[in-house]
Amino acid sequence: MKNVVSFIFFLLVGHSLFAQHAIMPASTHAAIEVIQRDLSHNRSKPSQQVVDFYPIYKTADHYDIAVLCKINSSFNKTQAVKDGFDIGAVIGSIASMRMPLHFLQEGFAYPGIDYIEVAEKIAPELDGAIKDIRADLVHKGVDLPQPYTGKNVIIGIVDWGFDYTHPMFYDTTLDHTRIMAAWDQVKVIGTPPAGFSHGAVYTDADQLAAAQHDTLSPLTDYHATHVAGIAGGSGAGTKYRGVGFESDFLFSQMRNDVSSSLDAYQWMYNISQSTGKRLVVNNSWGNYRLFPLDGTSLMSQAIDAFSALGVVFVFSGGNNGNINFHLKKSFVNDSVRTRIGGFDYTNDHDLWGQSIAMWGEAGNSFSAQLRILNDQNQLIGQSDLINTSTASAYIDTFMVIGPDTIFYHVTTDAAHPLNGRPQMTLDIQSKNAALKKILYAEASTGTVHFWNTRLTTYGIGNWGYGFTAPTTGYVNGDKNYGIGHPGVTNSVITAAAHETNFLLTSFSSYGPRIDEVIKPDISAPGLNIISSFNSFSKENVTPVTSITFNGKTYEFIKLSGTSMSAPMVTGSVALILEANPTLSAAEIKQIIINSAFTDGLTGAIGPEGNNRWGHGKLDVYKAIQLITGSTAIGNISESKKYLFPNPAHDEVYVTSELDGNETYRLNRLDGALISSGHFDGALSVAQIPDGIYILSIENSNSFHAFKLVINK
């Protein structure tokens, strides 16, 4: 018996004898402690509460946990599969995996894995719009080489709540589905895609018709159908046609974690490569807890790597623009106090509590404390003062005040392994609304950002709650730095939302990132957008209209959010890719930025953009004209502008009358900005390397773009 036990022990940990301990953030140390404590309670399997909170999934005979890893050349995928690992997407050195739960322990070591983190849980960001972005002119081909509708471009939708039977996803004659394939990653019965070992994939019309819809999710069972209809719905005989209405579709329902989204990207990329079609992926979801909001997360790195391969990503910017859920404090041997707002538990059945995310500056530690006040604003309880440089990675404790118990968990990194910043996450559960939860923080120097978000029993948090001042000596929060993860990623196009032909919506999240990089990138219509509704949804809705198709009623509903503005951008990218399928992801992003328009509602926006609108309102017509070589963008019928000499070697001139308010941008074809500023009719190019560039000139009334060749 002793030999058998020894043999089993070697199977579990033998690999670690030949591997270095993997680096992991505090959030993963916390997950290990919670899971191990849960299993120690005489359980052979994790409790349902833990399964719901972490990305843990039941397989045929055991439980897996979803992780993201950094691997090196010694990682042996074949051996890992033999050890029970389910290897998903691998992009560069980043891999998504589901591994047997028993592998995740303190001191985790596996050959070839340098870094590991438990995958972040995620949730969705909850008619005239086509004209607002001028896609109607693109569809008609007005003053363009041809009409553009998204043909031969793939729109990927990574979401929850797909109706595979909805006529919005058929062609305009309603004869053939445009869904190339759909992958339900939640299904436990079915055939997974090649190279993957989970879920069920449907690859033809008969399989899609038989499956009907994806697995209904507790997060949402209709979000994806609405989003996909905006990006590329055919209209199904109604006027509610999407932007890229002749594009092809790939649908992937995720599990509720980011490793699942990476698998979806890899699957979609594989299909785009095998079919020779370009791919744009819509992501109307995000989060604020646990992971860096400066573009350095493992997820952001993986997305950047896919972007470098030509995949274009669009993300919603978030819907916390009307909530003071953020606080920024630059410390000089002082402190800050604020009240932590929250929702009523009686009206929010999935609510666990509040989650306070805190990120400082590299090299500058800070301390935080939870305090409790009564209705007279008197201090009646407090936690220890916890410092990022000295605290353990995870603290799980509580305080008792009379009949009430306040539970709180703290995860802390002295220097997060991905960006070197100190971070702390404070999760609080206090069900007595009369007790005022107070965040106290202090530091000798450095700037710290704080966010207050809802935390559900599913481990998800992307709804903001306010920071308020209950009395003098306290501070209110603000709305800034509100773009969620992974919308903060460098390479993605991040969408704000405005009302059609009007102002920015109140809910559209503010930028910038915590490193002051401008986000969002562009704004598109996102208020009261009408699109398709999942006919298999259990939700009761009031439809705007409905149609009958194949003997069944299909409805259209009105929704608002950056979840709706993002697919406006996604569909526009499909039009751009049809017009020029050779453009890189970086070039497309820059073209969308360069062709954005401003008006009296946006106010003046400089070349660097701003934290509300990004670079302005989406104008896909202007973008298409730019890439198809039109010499006048925005005011084409009256253009008298000509560029000479072209090719140029010293100076380049524009012939026309100028009003003195022109500005210019000179970009490389990869989108990189070379120079910008006031334009007086001539531009020196003597110091600019030979090559092909795009010169854009605009004032308040017109926009003009030229292809400029510099050849000295």
XYZ file of C-alpha atoms in Angstrom, residues 214-655:
442
model
C -26.067 27.871 -27.607
C -26.289 26.749 -23.989
C -28.470 29.263 -22.154
C -26.250 31.205 -19.756
C -27.227 32.714 -16.388
C -25.301 35.835 -17.456
C -27.454 36.538 -20.516
C -29.326 34.430 -23.028
C -29.842 37.033 -25.781
C -26.887 39.471 -25.748
C -24.945 37.779 -28.565
C -27.906 37.649 -30.949
C -28.477 41.391 -30.565
C -24.777 42.238 -30.919
C -24.301 40.054 -34.009
C -27.339 41.611 -35.663
C -25.836 45.095 -35.262
C -22.471 44.053 -36.673
C -23.735 42.128 -39.676
C -27.426 41.268 -39.623
C -29.113 41.129 -43.052
C -32.253 42.847 -41.777
C -34.427 39.773 -42.431
C -36.763 41.883 -44.530
C -36.925 44.722 -41.981
C -35.158 48.085 -41.984
C -32.967 46.954 -39.068
C -30.025 45.887 -41.180
C -26.561 45.580 -39.646
C -23.411 47.321 -40.851
C -21.580 44.471 -42.625
C -24.758 42.744 -43.772
C -23.151 40.423 -46.338
C -20.261 39.302 -44.160
C -19.810 35.756 -42.913
C -20.163 34.857 -39.236
C -18.267 32.781 -36.711
C -19.986 32.473 -33.332
C -18.403 31.258 -30.111
C -20.135 31.060 -26.789
C -17.584 31.361 -24.024
C -17.393 29.872 -20.656
C -17.222 32.708 -18.143
C -13.455 33.262 -18.221
C -10.822 34.857 -20.431
C -9.025 31.620 -21.321
C -12.192 30.624 -23.145
C -12.073 33.810 -25.227
C -8.479 33.078 -26.264
C -9.585 29.648 -27.437
C -12.337 31.315 -29.473
C -9.811 33.673 -31.086
C -7.513 30.795 -32.004
C -10.384 28.799 -33.514
C -11.613 31.780 -35.516
C -8.105 32.637 -36.665
C -7.563 29.060 -37.865
C -10.724 29.235 -39.979
C -9.851 32.645 -41.395
C -6.460 31.298 -42.449
C -7.893 28.153 -44.033
C -10.499 30.131 -46.001
C -8.269 33.071 -46.918
C -10.718 35.581 -45.426
C -9.912 38.463 -43.088
C -11.283 38.387 -39.546
C -12.633 41.052 -37.196
C -13.738 39.951 -33.722
C -16.342 41.747 -31.617
C -16.089 41.655 -27.824
C -18.900 43.336 -25.905
C -17.717 42.308 -22.446
C -15.148 43.244 -19.801
C -14.157 43.444 -16.147
C -12.254 45.567 -13.609
C -11.171 43.116 -10.905
C -7.743 41.657 -10.225
C -5.852 42.231 -13.462
C -3.837 45.220 -14.761
C -5.750 48.056 -16.431
C -2.725 49.387 -18.333
C -2.489 46.936 -21.236
C 0.102 44.653 -19.606
C -2.104 41.704 -18.629
C -1.456 38.281 -20.108
C -4.787 38.546 -21.919
C -3.780 41.901 -23.422
C -0.436 40.472 -24.519
C -2.186 37.578 -26.256
C -4.613 39.912 -28.050
C -1.695 42.075 -29.208
C -0.053 38.945 -30.607
C -3.199 37.970 -32.550
C -3.466 41.569 -33.807
C 0.077 41.335 -35.157
C -1.142 38.354 -37.208
C -3.856 40.510 -38.783
C -6.877 39.871 -36.565
C -8.773 43.091 -35.807
C -10.306 43.310 -32.325
C -13.081 45.646 -31.216
C -14.013 45.980 -27.533
C -16.740 47.858 -25.711
C -15.376 50.557 -23.424
C -17.753 49.951 -20.518
C -20.923 51.468 -19.121
C -19.800 53.247 -15.957
C -19.720 56.815 -17.267
C -22.521 57.976 -14.973
C -21.082 56.547 -11.741
C -18.351 58.015 -9.517
C -16.813 54.584 -9.067
C -13.185 55.683 -9.368
C -10.881 57.624 -7.075
C -7.357 58.882 -7.735
C -5.093 60.053 -4.947
C -1.540 61.386 -5.207
C -0.102 60.925 -1.731
C 2.381 63.196 0.031
C 2.621 61.686 3.522
C -1.157 61.903 3.845
C -4.318 59.832 3.594
C -7.757 59.644 1.988
C -11.179 58.505 3.227
C -14.293 57.719 1.190
C -17.531 55.786 1.624
C -17.922 52.579 -0.385
C -21.340 52.560 -2.048
C -23.268 49.377 -2.804
C -26.575 47.879 -3.899
C -29.462 46.480 -1.892
C -29.128 42.717 -1.493
C -32.908 42.291 -1.617
C -32.968 43.544 -5.220
C -29.790 41.868 -6.468
C -29.989 38.132 -5.965
C -26.568 37.390 -7.504
C -24.775 39.964 -5.341
C -21.955 38.782 -3.081
C -20.699 42.258 -2.179
C -18.335 44.996 -3.326
C -14.851 44.684 -4.777
C -12.346 47.521 -4.397
C -9.460 47.293 -6.874
C -6.387 49.410 -6.054
C -3.322 49.983 -8.227
C -0.330 52.135 -7.278
C 2.908 53.177 -8.923
C 5.906 50.882 -9.186
C 8.247 51.322 -6.230
C 5.695 53.104 -4.018
C 3.819 50.972 -1.501
C 0.529 52.030 0.057
C -1.719 50.917 2.904
C -5.487 50.466 3.090
C -8.038 49.738 5.787
C -11.742 48.923 5.951
C -13.644 50.998 8.497
C -17.276 50.819 9.584
C -19.347 53.825 10.673
C -22.813 53.897 12.215
C -25.620 56.199 11.101
C -24.086 58.977 13.229
C -20.817 58.648 11.279
C -19.084 57.270 14.363
C -16.329 54.671 13.971
C -17.566 51.326 15.323
C -15.149 48.874 13.693
C -12.064 48.604 11.536
C -9.713 46.089 9.970
C -5.959 46.032 10.350
C -4.050 48.583 8.284
C -2.761 46.459 5.391
C 0.384 47.488 3.500
C 1.159 46.218 0.009
C 4.845 45.655 0.798
C 4.337 43.553 3.944
C 0.933 41.855 3.693
C 0.537 38.202 2.812
C -0.809 37.449 -0.649
C -4.269 36.577 0.689
C -6.210 37.473 3.830
C -9.654 36.003 4.498
C -11.289 37.235 7.679
C -14.263 39.058 9.189
C -15.296 41.508 11.869
C -18.337 41.275 14.143
C -20.273 44.411 15.073
C -23.241 43.630 17.297
C -25.479 41.211 15.410
C -23.718 41.849 12.089
C -20.771 40.030 10.544
C -18.751 41.781 7.850
C -16.700 39.384 5.725
C -13.737 40.669 3.760
C -10.944 39.208 1.618
C -7.730 40.969 0.621
C -5.266 40.001 -2.128
C -2.005 41.918 -2.320
C 1.007 42.119 -4.631
C 3.974 44.205 -3.499
C 4.894 44.368 -7.184
C 2.570 42.648 -9.632
C 4.630 40.242 -11.766
C 3.306 41.694 -15.038
C 3.797 45.428 -14.501
C 5.664 45.929 -11.203
C 2.859 47.986 -9.670
C 1.690 47.386 -6.095
C -1.921 46.247 -6.058
C -4.569 45.367 -3.529
C -8.075 43.987 -4.013
C -10.528 44.271 -1.115
C -13.753 42.239 -1.370
C -16.421 43.125 1.203
C -19.721 41.554 2.179
C -21.845 43.615 4.581
C -25.585 43.046 4.297
C -26.717 45.681 6.800
C -27.262 48.848 4.761
C -27.195 50.959 7.942
C -23.498 50.209 8.391
C -21.377 52.582 6.328
C -18.356 50.943 4.722
C -15.350 53.274 4.589
C -12.126 52.914 2.621
C -9.124 54.508 4.319
C -5.770 54.612 2.505
C -2.414 56.215 3.202
C 1.044 56.422 1.630
C 4.190 58.487 1.845
C 4.343 59.097 -1.899
C 2.966 57.892 -5.210
C -0.409 57.872 -6.960
C -3.023 55.176 -6.320
C -6.190 54.464 -8.306
C -9.251 52.886 -6.676
C -12.333 51.335 -8.320
C -15.544 50.189 -6.602
C -17.471 47.474 -8.458
C -20.182 44.933 -7.815
C -18.965 41.415 -7.040
C -21.345 38.568 -7.798
C -21.465 35.021 -6.498
C -20.077 34.087 -9.937
C -16.859 36.022 -9.227
C -17.668 38.744 -11.753
C -17.495 42.508 -11.295
C -18.044 45.163 -13.961
C -20.871 47.343 -12.600
C -19.554 50.394 -10.811
C -20.746 51.623 -7.407
C -20.036 55.125 -6.181
C -17.458 56.476 -3.771
C -19.147 59.181 -1.671
C -18.381 61.580 1.193
C -20.691 60.970 4.199
C -19.323 63.985 6.082
C -16.463 66.483 6.110
C -12.982 65.038 5.769
C -14.123 62.487 3.182
C -13.939 62.665 -0.611
C -16.241 61.756 -3.485
C -15.196 59.562 -6.343
C -15.055 60.501 -10.013
C -15.873 58.877 -13.354
C -12.366 58.854 -14.821
C -10.120 55.883 -15.731
C -13.213 53.776 -16.341
C -12.305 51.633 -19.372
C -12.468 47.961 -18.451
C -10.186 45.029 -19.190
C -9.380 43.967 -21.915
C -10.669 47.165 -23.582
C -7.482 48.832 -22.309
C -5.360 46.655 -24.622
C -2.984 48.578 -26.910
C -3.939 47.047 -30.251
C -7.724 46.896 -29.900
C -10.254 49.471 -31.080
C -12.167 50.500 -27.961
C -15.648 51.931 -28.459
C -17.444 54.690 -26.610
C -21.177 55.237 -27.198
C -23.185 58.256 -28.306
C -26.827 58.828 -29.113
C -27.492 58.758 -32.846
C -26.727 62.211 -34.286
C -26.399 63.612 -30.786
C -24.372 63.725 -27.582
C -22.256 61.093 -25.891
C -24.419 58.839 -23.722
C -24.232 59.350 -19.974
C -23.221 55.711 -19.414
C -20.239 55.622 -21.793
C -17.138 55.051 -19.666
C -14.418 57.677 -19.342
C -10.733 57.102 -20.056
C -7.789 57.225 -19.970
C -5.800 54.168 -18.847
C -3.910 54.469 -15.571
C -0.700 55.097 -17.546
C -2.512 58.057 -19.208
C -2.748 56.411 -22.648
C -5.912 57.634 -24.380
C -8.867 55.265 -24.373
C -11.508 54.940 -25.808
C -10.448 55.192 -29.449
C -13.702 56.047 -31.245
C -17.402 56.581 -30.515
C -20.347 54.959 -32.293
C -24.125 54.917 -31.738
C -25.047 52.885 -28.660
C -28.371 54.219 -27.334
C -31.680 52.490 -28.121
C -30.205 50.366 -30.908
C -32.735 47.979 -32.463
C -31.541 44.514 -33.408
C -32.373 40.814 -33.259
C -33.542 38.971 -30.136
C -32.849 35.325 -29.288
C -36.094 33.450 -29.905
C -35.029 30.834 -27.334
C -34.484 33.366 -24.545
C -36.404 33.009 -21.298
C -36.535 36.787 -20.831
C -39.804 38.680 -21.190
C -39.249 41.647 -23.496
C -41.305 44.217 -25.361
C -40.420 43.829 -29.040
C -40.166 46.784 -31.400
C -41.275 44.587 -34.269
C -41.382 40.918 -35.238
C -41.368 38.791 -38.370
C -42.374 35.254 -39.250
C -39.744 32.977 -40.753
C -40.034 29.218 -41.322
C -43.280 29.238 -39.364
C -41.771 30.871 -36.263
C -41.919 34.398 -34.852
C -38.651 36.286 -34.447
C -38.477 39.539 -32.521
C -36.395 42.709 -32.578
C -35.688 44.672 -29.401
C -34.064 47.939 -28.371
C -30.929 47.885 -26.168
C -28.357 50.458 -25.067
C -24.704 50.248 -24.053
C -21.180 50.177 -25.370
C -22.128 46.565 -26.116
C -24.130 48.092 -28.969
C -21.578 50.680 -30.128
C -18.768 48.104 -30.375
C -20.504 46.015 -33.093
C -21.137 49.241 -35.037
C -17.362 49.554 -35.197
C -16.922 45.839 -35.902
C -19.272 45.951 -38.880
C -17.461 49.042 -40.159
C -14.143 47.194 -39.989
C -15.712 44.463 -42.149
C -16.539 47.097 -44.787
C -12.984 48.447 -44.653
C -11.517 44.956 -44.989
C -13.672 44.268 -48.029
C -12.371 47.477 -49.600
C -8.748 46.596 -48.806
C -8.082 43.144 -47.341
C -4.313 43.762 -47.210
C -4.456 46.334 -44.412
C -2.898 45.404 -41.076
C -4.845 45.624 -37.829
C -2.764 48.667 -36.855
C -3.489 50.379 -40.178
C -7.226 49.815 -39.799
C -7.222 51.259 -36.305
C -5.312 54.313 -37.509
C -7.628 54.784 -40.492
C -10.658 54.752 -38.196
C -8.947 57.300 -35.959
C -7.876 59.503 -38.886
C -11.341 59.473 -40.449
C -13.269 60.220 -37.245
C -15.342 63.373 -37.433
C -16.008 66.057 -34.877
C -18.830 68.560 -34.637
C -20.319 71.042 -32.222
C -21.428 68.179 -29.985
C -18.025 66.544 -29.680
C -16.201 69.840 -29.382
C -12.683 70.280 -30.674
C -10.555 67.132 -30.388
C -6.818 67.322 -30.967
C -4.711 64.662 -32.697
C -4.087 62.949 -29.353
C -7.842 62.343 -28.813
C -9.686 62.755 -25.527
C -10.981 60.607 -22.688
C -14.663 60.697 -23.636
C -14.974 60.538 -27.413
C -11.583 59.058 -28.206
C -10.859 60.665 -31.574
C -14.472 61.519 -32.384
C -17.461 59.914 -34.062
C -17.082 56.906 -36.333
C -17.326 57.771 -40.045
C -16.859 54.614 -42.090
C -17.646 56.449 -45.336
C -14.695 58.756 -44.805
C -12.544 55.737 -43.907
C -13.482 53.893 -47.105
C -12.798 56.974 -49.208
C -9.397 57.342 -47.607
C -8.293 53.800 -48.419
C -9.766 53.767 -51.923
C -7.730 56.837 -52.854
C -10.347 59.580 -52.966
C -8.677 62.988 -52.897
C -11.501 64.611 -50.997
C -13.002 63.018 -47.972
C -16.085 64.506 -46.409
C -16.599 67.313 -48.962
C -15.808 65.517 -52.196
C -18.093 67.367 -54.577
C -16.409 70.728 -54.028
C -12.800 69.639 -53.677
C -10.191 71.694 -55.549
C -7.174 70.453 -53.607
C -4.175 68.916 -55.367
C -0.890 67.645 -53.926
C 2.436 68.407 -55.631
C 5.132 67.410 -56.201
C 4.264 63.771 -55.697
C 6.691 61.963 -55.375
C 8.294 64.614 -53.191
C 11.844 64.986 -51.871
C 12.050 68.335 -50.065
C 8.690 70.041 -49.619
C 5.147 69.176 -50.603
C 2.388 71.702 -51.360
C -1.396 71.699 -51.556
C -3.081 73.960 -54.116
